[in-house]
Amino acid sequence: MLSRGVEHSDGYRELSNSALDEFSTADYRALLEVYLDVMPKTVAALEQACEEDNAAKAAATLHKLKSNTSYICDSDLPNCCDLLERQLLSVAGNDATKDIQLIISRCRILLDEIATYLKS
Amino acid sequence: MDALEALNILVIEDDPIDLSIIKTRLKHIYGDRARIQVASNYLDASSRLRDPFDVCLMDYQLDFMTAFELLKRLSPEDLPGPVILITGEDPVEIESEGVNYGVFEFLNKSEITESLLRRAITYCRARHQDLRRIAAMAHHDQLTNLLNRHTFFERFQRLLDDKFVDADQTYLLYLDADNFKAINDTYGHNVGDQVLVFISDALKQNLRNTDIVARLGGDEFVAVVQGVNRESLPRLAEKLMNALREPLKIGESIIRVSVSCGIVRFSQGGNCQEDLMIMADQAMYRAKGRGRDNYLIFDESMNMAGRLKAQTVQQLRSALQNDEFFLVFEPQLNIAEQKMVGAEALIRWQHPLNGVVSPSEFLPVAESSGLIVPIGRWVVSRALKTYHQWLTTKAIPENFRIAVNVSPKQLLTKDFVDLVVEELYKLDLKGECLQVEISEHAMLTESEFVNEELIRLSKLGVTIAIDDFGTGYSSITKLSEMNIDCLKLDMKYVSRVCDDKHSRCLVESFVFLAKQFNYSTIAEGVETPEQEQVLKDIGCDMAQGWLYRDVDLLAEQFVGKINGQLG
């Protein structure tokens, strides 16, 4: 099977997961198309929640991202989403803007990697 | 399960990525055999869960609600297939709650593989089918396959508790076959059973799958229909009545079946189960009073009587809580030996304002509202406790027996026998100390199921007496088939045994019949020594009535009476 990850020059990559090994390449590519369609909207929703300082909405969106990324990431991205979701739900008034921005950046990297992979 | 059969899979998932992954996996596992239906919002899911499916894969979080909020609006028995919950949470945290709503398996999204999913689906389907078979037996009436009484009241209450149910568009229909007893008497019970099946089929065919239809027992049926407005209700009722008027051909006979039906809107009864039952029952009796074979919708003119009945129901409920009931005991005498051999426990109600209320005033209300079941339980429990007290203080002779009246509704609850077992066990008493009295009418209308329960009681040593014998047109064949020990001759005949030739002749026949079947006999309502003498001459075994007590005897007064006799 071809490598399903896109490795950066420093060796770091988001897109790489063995959980979907049972998917054929065609199915995997079709799935990534869905990611490209859906995930930017989820990332935008997280961004908006952050701007509105809406912790509940941010937590719900992180919950979704945790689930979505867990299928295609071996990195700690899903785990970070999970931790941040819990933190937002349990600690009131905590400024999580920086952490959310970091997650958003990582999701964008993931989306870039997906796009690159699909072009290959 | 056929490995090649098509599989209807309902996927309830609002996340396109999760949905895409599930669908791909299902396609891998089942190929073209998988017929996947998708619901991606709450409303769609709510409706699709009622349509047939073989298995449902459901995301725990849907829109802004959880799966449980959706599932608890449905009864687990209403779900056509098993539900597998797919969650991003730790399943352990929600497992215990989920099983109450028909969830068979919990899978963590991040841990799902194709083989795990396949195994889960196969296992859940097999378990669901097993449970379905068991549930069908437990929740349905064996003859008609409609819901049984117990399950009906459970679902009825669930609807009443559901805030999404529109009480203005939901109706309770209470149906009772007209002249059913005459059909039974004329054509026999097999035909009677076929008539009941005919009625149940007509109800099923003319009501929707989502309506609740049940046989309460005997020839009584109920249905709860939803989403019906006031204008279309008469059309629905007419449609039902017309379907039931169709002539029924059984063998060479053409039988015309008709029913009377009382209808009440949920909002009329203030969403109270007992009040609604009473109102529908009243409307049904009014319909019968107007010549049968019609329906009547409950209206304000019936309200006064309804309110009075509802008030009595409320008071009876408080009476149970406040311990306002008490028992009195009627001695039962062995005529030949002139010895007290038993006591019949009779319930009385010490009303806080109205004084002692006679059972004839409150038992019919208790019976129609279903409160007879807890009241009956109280009677059995208190009677046995009293018996135990008499026994431990050596107030009663050996082989003394206490008798209680049992309503067929109590026997239909199925846990009556369990209650008897529990009480006997708790007090360390033998079943032989208890006699259960059941009316002749009840024996006839509920014979099959009642007999099963009576057999269970007999195995405990409990004796069974038919109360008011001679008033219910028992068939001799039926009598011989039932599991009974004693006939209680109705006071109507006993009171005239000295001066009415026909009454004496009937009592003689009853006693003769009882002896042939090896049943004992008790004459009820004996008032004079002359009546007692005639009964003794006829060979009647026991007697009870005003001759043996001047007043209602409380437990301690009864002991005094026995001591007097023994002394």
XYZ file of C-alpha atoms in Angstrom:
687
model
C 0.000 0.000 0.000
C 1.188 3.518 -0.763
C 2.013 5.749 2.154
C -1.071 7.720 3.038
C 0.790 10.454 4.856
C 2.427 13.570 3.572
C 5.744 13.998 5.243
C 7.156 17.504 5.729
C 10.848 18.181 5.383
C 11.267 18.054 9.156
C 9.604 14.656 9.299
C 6.444 15.989 10.972
C 3.076 15.151 9.485
C -0.574 15.181 10.500
C -2.110 12.942 7.854
C -1.179 9.383 8.594
C -3.221 6.685 10.128
C -3.353 2.969 10.128
C -6.952 2.848 11.393
C -8.269 3.082 7.853
C -5.899 0.525 6.364
C -8.896 -1.621 5.531
C -10.083 1.110 3.139
C -9.096 0.715 -0.474
C -7.182 3.621 -2.001
C -10.284 4.648 -3.920
C -12.402 4.658 -0.786
C -9.712 6.487 1.114
C -9.474 9.173 -1.537
C -13.245 9.512 -1.632
C -13.225 9.951 2.118
C -10.548 12.622 1.963
C -12.692 14.502 -0.540
C -15.368 14.584 2.134
C -12.800 15.944 4.595
C -11.873 18.700 2.180
C -15.519 19.587 1.845
C -16.516 19.403 5.513
C -13.514 20.236 7.634
C -12.939 23.827 6.517
C -16.463 24.608 7.715
C -15.759 23.012 11.074
C -12.496 24.942 11.398
C -14.324 28.149 10.497
C -16.930 27.374 13.168
C -14.159 26.970 15.731
C -12.632 30.226 14.678
C -15.953 31.974 15.031
C -16.591 30.441 18.456
C -13.196 31.761 19.511
C -13.998 35.245 18.235
C -17.355 35.195 20.023
C -15.666 33.870 23.149
C -18.314 31.112 23.123
C -16.765 28.279 25.135
C -19.715 25.882 24.730
C -19.709 26.224 20.954
C -15.930 25.885 20.841
C -16.109 22.725 22.962
C -18.792 21.193 20.715
C -16.736 21.970 17.620
C -13.576 20.554 19.179
C -15.556 17.405 19.992
C -16.352 17.049 16.304
C -12.764 17.732 15.252
C -11.482 15.189 17.738
C -13.671 12.533 16.156
C -12.936 13.584 12.549
C -9.191 13.780 12.963
C -8.920 10.537 14.917
C -9.529 8.535 11.736
C -6.720 10.044 9.737
C -4.163 11.341 12.230
C -1.614 9.393 14.178
C -0.346 12.612 15.697
C -1.608 13.988 18.988
C -4.070 16.324 17.239
C -7.219 14.361 18.263
C -5.901 14.160 21.797
C -5.240 17.908 21.899
C -8.819 18.547 20.724
C -10.085 16.261 23.461
C -8.032 17.922 26.205
C -9.045 21.381 25.126
C -12.713 20.388 24.908
C -12.627 19.095 28.475
C -10.772 22.150 29.669
C -13.348 24.480 28.121
C -16.197 22.557 29.677
C -14.718 22.402 33.144
C -12.809 25.653 33.666
C -14.895 28.800 33.333
C -13.236 32.064 32.299
C -10.059 30.393 31.140
C -8.534 32.072 28.080
C -7.976 29.263 25.619
C -7.569 31.490 22.563
C -3.939 30.529 21.980
C -4.642 26.810 22.275
C -7.609 27.090 19.926
C -5.514 29.008 17.401
C -2.912 26.280 17.562
C -5.543 23.622 16.855
C -6.872 25.698 13.970
C -3.369 25.959 12.480
C -2.824 22.229 12.790
C -6.177 21.505 11.146
C -5.202 23.768 8.270
C -1.920 21.913 7.892
C -3.907 18.688 7.827
C -6.187 20.073 5.131
C -3.162 21.129 3.078
C -1.714 17.657 3.421
C -5.003 16.121 2.299
C -5.086 18.404 -0.734
C -1.489 17.509 -1.580
C -2.180 13.828 -1.189
C -5.226 13.999 -3.434
C -3.199 15.770 -6.130
C -0.569 13.047 -6.057
C -30.157 -15.659 9.646
C -29.423 -16.037 5.955
C -25.889 -14.943 5.097
C -27.088 -13.658 1.748
C -30.199 -11.841 2.840
C -30.477 -8.095 2.308
C -29.831 -6.061 5.389
C -31.726 -2.840 6.073
C -29.364 -0.650 8.022
C -30.428 2.649 9.458
C -27.553 5.039 10.099
C -28.341 8.039 12.267
C -25.387 10.374 11.925
C -25.164 14.100 11.387
C -21.439 14.299 10.701
C -20.638 13.754 6.994
C -17.163 12.389 7.749
C -18.353 9.836 10.320
C -21.204 8.929 7.981
C -18.864 8.421 5.048
C -16.643 6.120 7.107
C -19.551 4.045 8.407
C -21.066 3.699 4.946
C -17.755 2.623 3.447
C -17.269 0.023 6.146
C -20.779 -1.322 5.711
C -20.233 -1.536 1.982
C -17.036 -3.528 2.592
C -18.746 -5.905 4.978
C -22.048 -6.490 3.223
C -21.483 -5.313 -0.351
C -24.720 -4.831 -2.265
C -26.712 -6.598 0.440
C -26.566 -3.526 2.631
C -29.516 -1.205 2.100
C -28.447 1.858 3.969
C -30.937 4.484 5.072
C -29.545 7.669 6.544
C -31.108 10.104 8.977
C -29.020 13.146 9.725
C -31.291 15.191 11.923
C -33.499 14.659 14.917
C -36.859 14.781 13.147
C -35.843 12.482 10.356
C -34.331 10.045 12.833
C -37.440 10.115 14.987
C -39.601 9.055 12.073
C -37.184 6.510 10.537
C -36.739 4.704 13.846
C -40.354 3.573 13.526
C -39.862 2.145 10.040
C -38.570 -1.392 9.606
C -34.799 -1.861 9.898
C -32.545 -4.776 10.757
C -30.028 -2.784 12.702
C -29.510 0.871 13.519
C -26.123 2.500 13.951
C -26.637 5.694 15.845
C -24.349 8.506 16.801
C -24.642 9.430 20.452
C -24.664 13.133 19.722
C -27.260 14.264 17.205
C -27.875 17.942 16.511
C -27.827 19.356 19.992
C -29.448 16.351 21.591
C -28.233 12.992 22.723
C -29.428 9.699 21.297
C -31.125 8.941 24.609
C -33.374 11.966 24.297
C -34.565 10.561 21.008
C -34.809 6.945 22.095
C -36.706 7.594 25.283
C -39.623 8.847 23.218
C -39.985 5.325 21.891
C -40.581 2.128 23.721
C -37.695 -0.358 23.252
C -40.338 -2.851 22.079
C -41.375 -0.432 19.334
C -37.909 -0.414 17.814
C -37.934 -2.748 14.814
C -34.301 -3.748 15.329
C -31.359 -3.373 17.686
C -29.620 -0.037 18.125
C -25.832 0.136 18.229
C -24.628 3.394 19.676
C -21.479 4.882 18.225
C -19.882 7.376 20.474
C -16.824 9.507 20.859
C -17.380 9.422 24.640
C -16.240 6.665 26.895
C -19.056 4.128 26.402
C -18.803 2.954 30.012
C -20.222 6.276 31.167
C -23.436 5.894 29.178
C -23.877 2.134 28.966
C -26.108 1.678 31.975
C -28.503 4.374 30.810
C -28.527 3.201 27.219
C -29.672 -0.346 27.872
C -32.971 1.048 29.162
C -33.656 2.564 25.779
C -33.036 -0.446 23.589
C -29.323 0.075 22.944
C -27.696 -3.307 22.468
C -24.071 -2.332 21.973
C -21.782 0.657 22.434
C -18.851 1.227 20.128
C -16.175 3.839 20.494
C -15.674 5.666 17.197
C -11.916 5.572 17.391
C -11.833 1.832 18.047
C -14.208 0.621 15.346
C -12.816 -1.754 12.773
C -14.695 -3.651 10.127
C -14.478 -6.940 11.942
C -15.635 -5.362 15.194
C -18.582 -3.745 13.443
C -19.545 -6.964 11.681
C -19.417 -8.957 14.898
C -21.421 -6.323 16.758
C -24.139 -6.276 14.095
C -24.410 -10.069 13.921
C -24.491 -10.451 17.680
C -27.012 -7.655 18.230
C -29.376 -8.927 15.571
C -29.378 -12.431 17.038
C -29.944 -11.121 20.551
C -32.651 -8.773 19.383
C -34.519 -11.605 17.689
C -34.343 -13.723 20.846
C -35.594 -10.878 22.978
C -38.342 -10.155 20.478
C -39.622 -13.706 20.827
C -39.582 -13.506 24.606
C -41.141 -10.050 24.647
C -43.905 -11.143 22.294
C -44.925 -13.757 24.815
C -44.693 -11.424 27.784
C -46.368 -8.385 26.275
C -49.096 -9.869 24.132
C -52.411 -11.487 24.650
C -52.006 -15.080 23.523
C -55.382 -15.364 21.831
C -55.462 -12.141 19.812
C -51.781 -11.225 19.749
C -52.727 -7.691 20.749
C -50.871 -6.048 23.618
C -51.951 -7.381 26.973
C -53.382 -5.337 29.818
C -50.124 -4.817 31.675
C -48.202 -3.627 28.645
C -51.058 -1.401 27.537
C -51.093 0.507 30.814
C -47.321 0.833 30.717
C -47.377 2.347 27.204
C -50.435 4.407 27.936
C -48.617 5.989 30.884
C -45.527 6.598 28.769
C -47.648 8.572 26.317
C -49.198 10.559 29.150
C -45.726 11.401 30.433
C -44.452 12.448 27.017
C -44.553 16.209 26.733
C -44.430 15.992 22.942
C -47.774 14.181 22.773
C -50.585 16.525 21.775
C -53.309 15.800 24.340
C -55.859 17.525 22.109
C -55.248 15.100 19.272
C -54.851 11.893 21.235
C -57.819 9.718 22.146
C -58.503 6.680 24.274
C -61.072 4.256 22.822
C -62.676 1.718 25.125
C -64.536 -1.051 23.299
C -66.699 -3.807 24.648
C -68.307 -6.541 22.554
C -72.103 -6.496 22.671
C -73.839 -9.624 23.939
C -70.611 -11.546 23.974
C -71.845 -13.818 26.726
C -74.815 -14.811 24.601
C -72.419 -15.708 21.752
C -70.377 -17.824 24.140
C -73.446 -19.511 25.571
C -75.032 -20.138 22.181
C -72.050 -21.173 20.092
C -69.514 -22.208 22.709
C -66.171 -20.768 23.767
C -64.294 -21.711 20.617
C -66.575 -19.522 18.570
C -66.381 -16.868 21.274
C -62.607 -16.914 20.884
C -62.921 -16.531 17.125
C -65.145 -13.518 17.641
C -62.488 -11.952 19.871
C -59.868 -12.600 17.207
C -62.187 -11.055 14.597
C -62.549 -7.907 16.717
C -58.829 -7.643 17.290
C -58.118 -8.096 13.563
C -60.620 -5.378 12.709
C -58.924 -3.044 15.167
C -55.461 -3.815 13.823
C -56.537 -3.365 10.216
C -58.321 -0.089 10.787
C -55.866 1.578 13.111
C -52.295 2.541 12.362
C -49.209 0.602 13.404
C -48.246 3.460 15.659
C -51.540 3.312 17.603
C -51.630 1.311 20.805
C -54.198 -1.466 20.643
C -54.751 -3.953 23.443
C -57.108 -6.539 24.845
C -57.762 -5.702 28.455
C -59.315 -9.076 29.138
C -62.599 -10.826 28.356
C -64.383 -8.932 25.614
C -62.851 -5.546 26.474
C -60.470 -3.808 24.097
C -58.732 -0.442 24.203
C -56.861 1.702 21.739
C -54.955 4.944 21.976
C -54.825 6.884 18.728
C -52.653 9.920 18.139
C -52.694 12.758 15.631
C -56.473 12.741 15.197
C -58.307 16.054 15.223
C -61.860 16.530 16.477
C -63.309 16.752 12.978
C -61.815 13.487 11.766
C -62.500 11.498 14.953
C -66.114 10.568 14.002
C -64.839 9.294 10.636
C -62.321 7.077 12.384
C -64.922 5.786 14.825
C -67.428 5.085 12.030
C -64.782 3.243 10.043
C -64.067 1.040 13.030
C -67.734 0.374 13.784
C -68.405 -0.524 10.146
C -65.479 -2.932 10.045
C -66.793 -4.625 13.146
C -70.312 -4.899 11.711
C -69.102 -7.156 8.900
C -70.833 -10.546 9.281
C -68.503 -13.236 10.522
C -68.825 -16.711 9.047
C -67.728 -19.498 11.320
C -68.499 -22.966 10.024
C -72.120 -22.885 8.966
C -73.008 -20.009 11.216
C -73.120 -16.353 10.310
C -72.478 -14.279 13.392
C -73.191 -10.579 13.609
C -70.689 -8.963 15.894
C -71.062 -5.490 17.268
C -69.250 -3.463 19.865
C -70.000 -0.407 21.947
C -67.257 2.130 22.145
C -66.537 5.009 24.518
C -64.035 7.650 23.467
C -62.254 10.307 25.473
C -59.697 12.923 24.476
C -56.520 12.972 26.564
C -56.983 16.642 27.384
C -60.441 15.900 28.826
C -58.956 13.641 31.462
C -56.197 15.972 32.545
C -53.669 13.425 31.341
C -54.520 11.108 34.243
C -54.642 7.441 33.306
C -57.294 6.403 35.814
C -59.566 9.358 35.052
C -59.321 8.708 31.333
C -60.160 5.031 31.790
C -63.204 5.932 33.854
C -64.379 8.529 31.355
C -63.988 6.203 28.381
C -65.695 3.432 30.340
C -68.620 5.742 31.133
C -68.973 6.811 27.530
C -68.903 3.157 26.496
C -71.672 2.263 28.957
C -73.741 5.198 27.729
C -73.253 3.875 24.195
C -74.500 0.478 25.365
C -77.446 2.156 27.046
C -78.382 3.764 23.749
C -78.947 0.414 22.119
C -75.382 -0.860 21.658
C -73.490 -1.096 18.351
C -72.428 2.536 18.447
C -69.831 4.878 19.847
C -70.055 7.866 22.101
C -67.500 10.552 22.751
C -67.213 11.595 26.361
C -68.767 14.990 26.959
C -69.529 17.371 29.775
C -72.938 15.834 30.473
C -71.132 12.756 31.704
C -68.717 14.857 33.638
C -70.579 15.006 36.921
C -70.709 11.259 37.269
C -67.163 11.085 35.948
C -65.899 13.614 38.450
C -67.592 11.793 41.261
C -65.950 8.586 40.168
C -62.621 10.308 39.679
C -62.959 11.791 43.141
C -63.633 8.335 44.565
C -60.558 7.030 42.771
C -58.504 9.793 44.322
C -59.932 9.047 47.750
C -59.324 5.326 47.335
C -55.722 6.060 46.518
C -55.391 8.118 49.700
C -57.240 5.399 51.609
C -54.542 2.945 50.622
C -51.794 5.339 51.650
C -53.493 6.320 54.916
C -54.461 2.796 55.903
C -58.180 3.575 55.945
C -59.241 0.070 54.927
C -59.938 -2.622 57.478
C -61.127 -6.205 57.438
C -64.109 -7.835 59.065
C -64.497 -11.582 59.313
C -67.494 -13.744 58.592
C -67.454 -17.143 60.275
C -67.819 -20.253 58.132
C -69.372 -23.183 59.943
C -69.244 -26.905 59.322
C -72.987 -27.601 59.467
C -72.822 -31.234 60.508
C -70.222 -30.717 63.246
C -71.420 -27.231 64.196
C -67.811 -26.054 64.290
C -66.194 -22.934 62.885
C -63.834 -24.062 60.182
C -63.007 -20.832 58.467
C -63.495 -17.117 58.058
C -64.138 -14.986 55.030
C -62.212 -11.714 55.180
C -64.301 -8.804 53.909
C -62.976 -5.333 53.231
C -64.493 -2.160 54.671
C -63.440 1.462 54.218
C -63.317 3.852 57.134
C -63.835 7.073 55.187
C -62.491 10.077 57.141
C -65.687 12.069 56.534
C -68.397 9.618 55.507
C -67.808 6.871 58.075
C -67.736 3.222 57.067
C -68.302 2.798 53.332
C -69.760 -0.436 52.049
C -67.686 -2.381 49.507
C -70.592 -2.299 47.069
C -70.055 1.469 46.854
C -66.332 1.539 46.222
C -65.331 -1.834 44.767
C -66.926 -1.197 41.326
C -64.929 2.056 41.067
C -61.808 0.263 42.248
C -62.455 -2.436 39.671
C -62.945 -0.095 36.703
C -59.978 2.102 37.616
C -57.574 -0.775 38.183
C -57.094 0.162 41.840
C -58.603 -3.193 42.706
C -55.140 -4.639 42.146
C -53.327 -2.790 44.966
C -56.432 -2.985 47.169
C -56.661 -6.724 46.551
C -52.999 -7.075 47.448
C -53.650 -5.261 50.686
C -56.539 -7.623 51.505
C -54.459 -10.756 50.945
C -51.561 -9.398 52.923
C -53.683 -8.178 55.865
C -55.818 -11.335 55.957
C -52.766 -13.566 56.134
C -51.176 -11.380 58.807
C -54.354 -11.644 60.869
C -54.419 -15.396 60.345
C -50.816 -15.604 61.472
C -51.631 -13.630 64.591
C -54.565 -15.945 65.402
C -52.358 -18.938 64.838
C -49.523 -17.750 67.078
C -51.973 -16.906 69.884
C -53.666 -20.287 69.375
C -56.976 -18.511 68.829
C -58.085 -20.773 65.975
C -58.453 -24.533 65.750
C -56.340 -26.756 63.532
C -57.047 -26.734 59.795
C -58.788 -23.387 60.092
C -58.875 -21.471 56.824
C -59.147 -17.852 55.810
C -60.897 -16.875 52.585
C -60.326 -13.770 50.477
C -62.145 -12.497 47.417
C -59.981 -12.047 44.375
C -60.864 -10.010 41.331
C -60.031 -11.488 37.927
C -58.041 -8.316 37.292
C -55.769 -9.301 40.148
C -55.200 -12.691 38.595
C -54.527 -11.059 35.254
C -51.691 -9.011 36.715
C -49.720 -12.240 36.863
C -47.884 -11.242 40.013
C -50.796 -12.157 42.261
C -49.571 -15.692 42.786
C -46.083 -14.348 43.488
C -47.574 -12.097 46.148
C -49.321 -15.064 47.778
C -46.086 -17.055 47.747
C -44.198 -14.138 49.255
C -46.738 -13.512 52.020
C -47.000 -17.205 52.905
C -43.230 -17.465 53.000
C -42.791 -14.314 55.093
C -45.269 -15.544 57.687
C -44.167 -19.164 57.463
C -47.714 -20.289 56.609
C -48.882 -23.171 54.460
C -50.981 -22.584 51.367
C -53.744 -24.742 52.860
C -54.644 -21.924 55.251
C -55.866 -19.753 52.385
C -58.943 -19.996 50.214
C -59.266 -17.772 47.183
C -62.786 -16.874 46.112
C -63.403 -15.867 42.567
C -66.747 -14.996 41.033
C -68.443 -17.403 38.684
C -68.643 -14.702 36.022
C -64.880 -14.132 36.180
C -64.221 -17.826 35.832
C -66.246 -17.899 32.662
C -64.993 -14.788 30.929
C -61.329 -15.245 31.717
C -61.360 -18.980 32.014
C -58.184 -19.859 30.160
C -55.760 -17.518 31.819
C -57.501 -17.548 35.178
C -57.322 -21.316 35.255
C -53.561 -21.226 34.704
C -53.164 -18.979 37.705
C -55.529 -21.091 39.773
C -53.429 -24.149 39.002
C -50.377 -22.284 40.287
C -52.283 -21.448 43.478
C -53.473 -25.040 43.892
C -49.901 -26.243 43.715
C -49.251 -24.113 46.792
C -52.096 -25.852 48.589
C -54.413 -22.853 48.325
C -58.043 -23.886 47.806
C -60.239 -22.218 45.216
C -63.902 -21.425 45.678
C -66.381 -20.176 43.113
C -68.284 -17.308 44.685
C -71.987 -16.578 44.066
C -72.399 -19.925 42.373
C -75.671 -20.237 40.520
C -75.774 -16.691 39.173
C -73.388 -16.979 36.277
C -74.844 -19.697 34.063
C -71.849 -21.964 34.440
C -71.587 -24.705 31.924
C -71.046 -28.063 33.550
C -68.302 -28.886 31.100
C -66.502 -25.681 31.986
C -66.923 -26.386 35.663
C -65.288 -29.767 35.342
C -62.353 -28.231 33.468
C -61.595 -25.599 36.068
C -59.236 -26.113 38.930
C -61.598 -25.547 41.858
C -62.317 -27.062 45.266
C -65.465 -25.454 46.513
C -68.775 -23.973 45.346
C -70.282 -21.118 47.324
C -74.018 -21.207 46.779
C -75.448 -17.774 46.174
C -77.640 -16.323 48.913
C -80.397 -15.687 46.367
C -81.251 -19.405 46.485
C -80.200 -20.022 50.077
C -82.509 -17.339 51.456
C -85.517 -19.039 49.790
C -84.488 -22.623 50.387
C -87.230 -23.181 52.999
C -90.190 -21.732 51.225
C -89.517 -21.909 47.498
C -89.591 -25.295 45.844
C -87.492 -24.204 42.866
C -84.797 -22.659 45.035
C -84.581 -25.795 47.143
C -84.472 -27.918 44.035
C -81.638 -25.784 42.645
C -79.646 -25.904 45.882
C -80.082 -29.698 45.951
C -78.849 -29.899 42.374
C -75.841 -27.690 43.109
C -74.874 -29.797 46.125
C -75.358 -32.996 44.120
C -73.245 -31.614 41.309
C -70.522 -30.528 43.716
C -70.381 -33.986 45.264
C -70.022 -35.564 41.840
C -67.005 -33.384 41.179
C -65.710 -33.820 44.705
C -66.112 -30.138 45.533
C -67.170 -28.943 48.946
C -70.107 -26.533 49.296
C -70.678 -23.422 51.355
C -74.124 -21.836 51.581
C -73.963 -18.058 51.712
C -76.400 -15.754 53.495
C -77.812 -18.254 55.990
C -80.082 -16.323 58.340
C -82.286 -18.781 60.203
C -81.883 -22.147 61.976
C -84.555 -23.526 59.603
C -82.443 -22.695 56.576
C -79.461 -24.311 58.258
C -81.518 -27.466 58.936
C -82.668 -27.746 55.320
C -79.079 -27.251 54.105
C -77.937 -29.958 56.505
C -80.630 -32.305 55.149
C -79.560 -31.571 51.604
C -75.938 -32.374 52.481
C -74.407 -28.928 52.142
C -71.054 -28.936 53.947
C -70.691 -25.425 55.299
C -72.660 -22.268 55.925
C -72.051 -18.602 56.562
C -74.329 -15.635 57.115
C -76.052 -13.506 59.699
C -77.078 -16.566 61.698
C -73.478 -16.820 62.878
C -72.754 -13.182 63.624
C -74.827 -10.215 64.674
C -72.463 -7.540 63.502
C -69.382 -7.131 61.328
C -66.659 -8.832 63.375
C -63.236 -7.257 63.662
C -60.271 -9.603 64.131
C -60.348 -9.498 67.938
C -64.163 -9.843 68.042
C -63.880 -12.830 65.766
C -61.441 -14.435 68.201
C -63.989 -13.837 70.974
C -66.611 -15.581 68.861
C -64.407 -18.638 68.324
C -63.455 -18.740 71.993
C -67.136 -18.644 72.860
C -67.733 -21.560 70.553
C -64.715 -23.468 71.790
C -65.559 -22.636 75.384
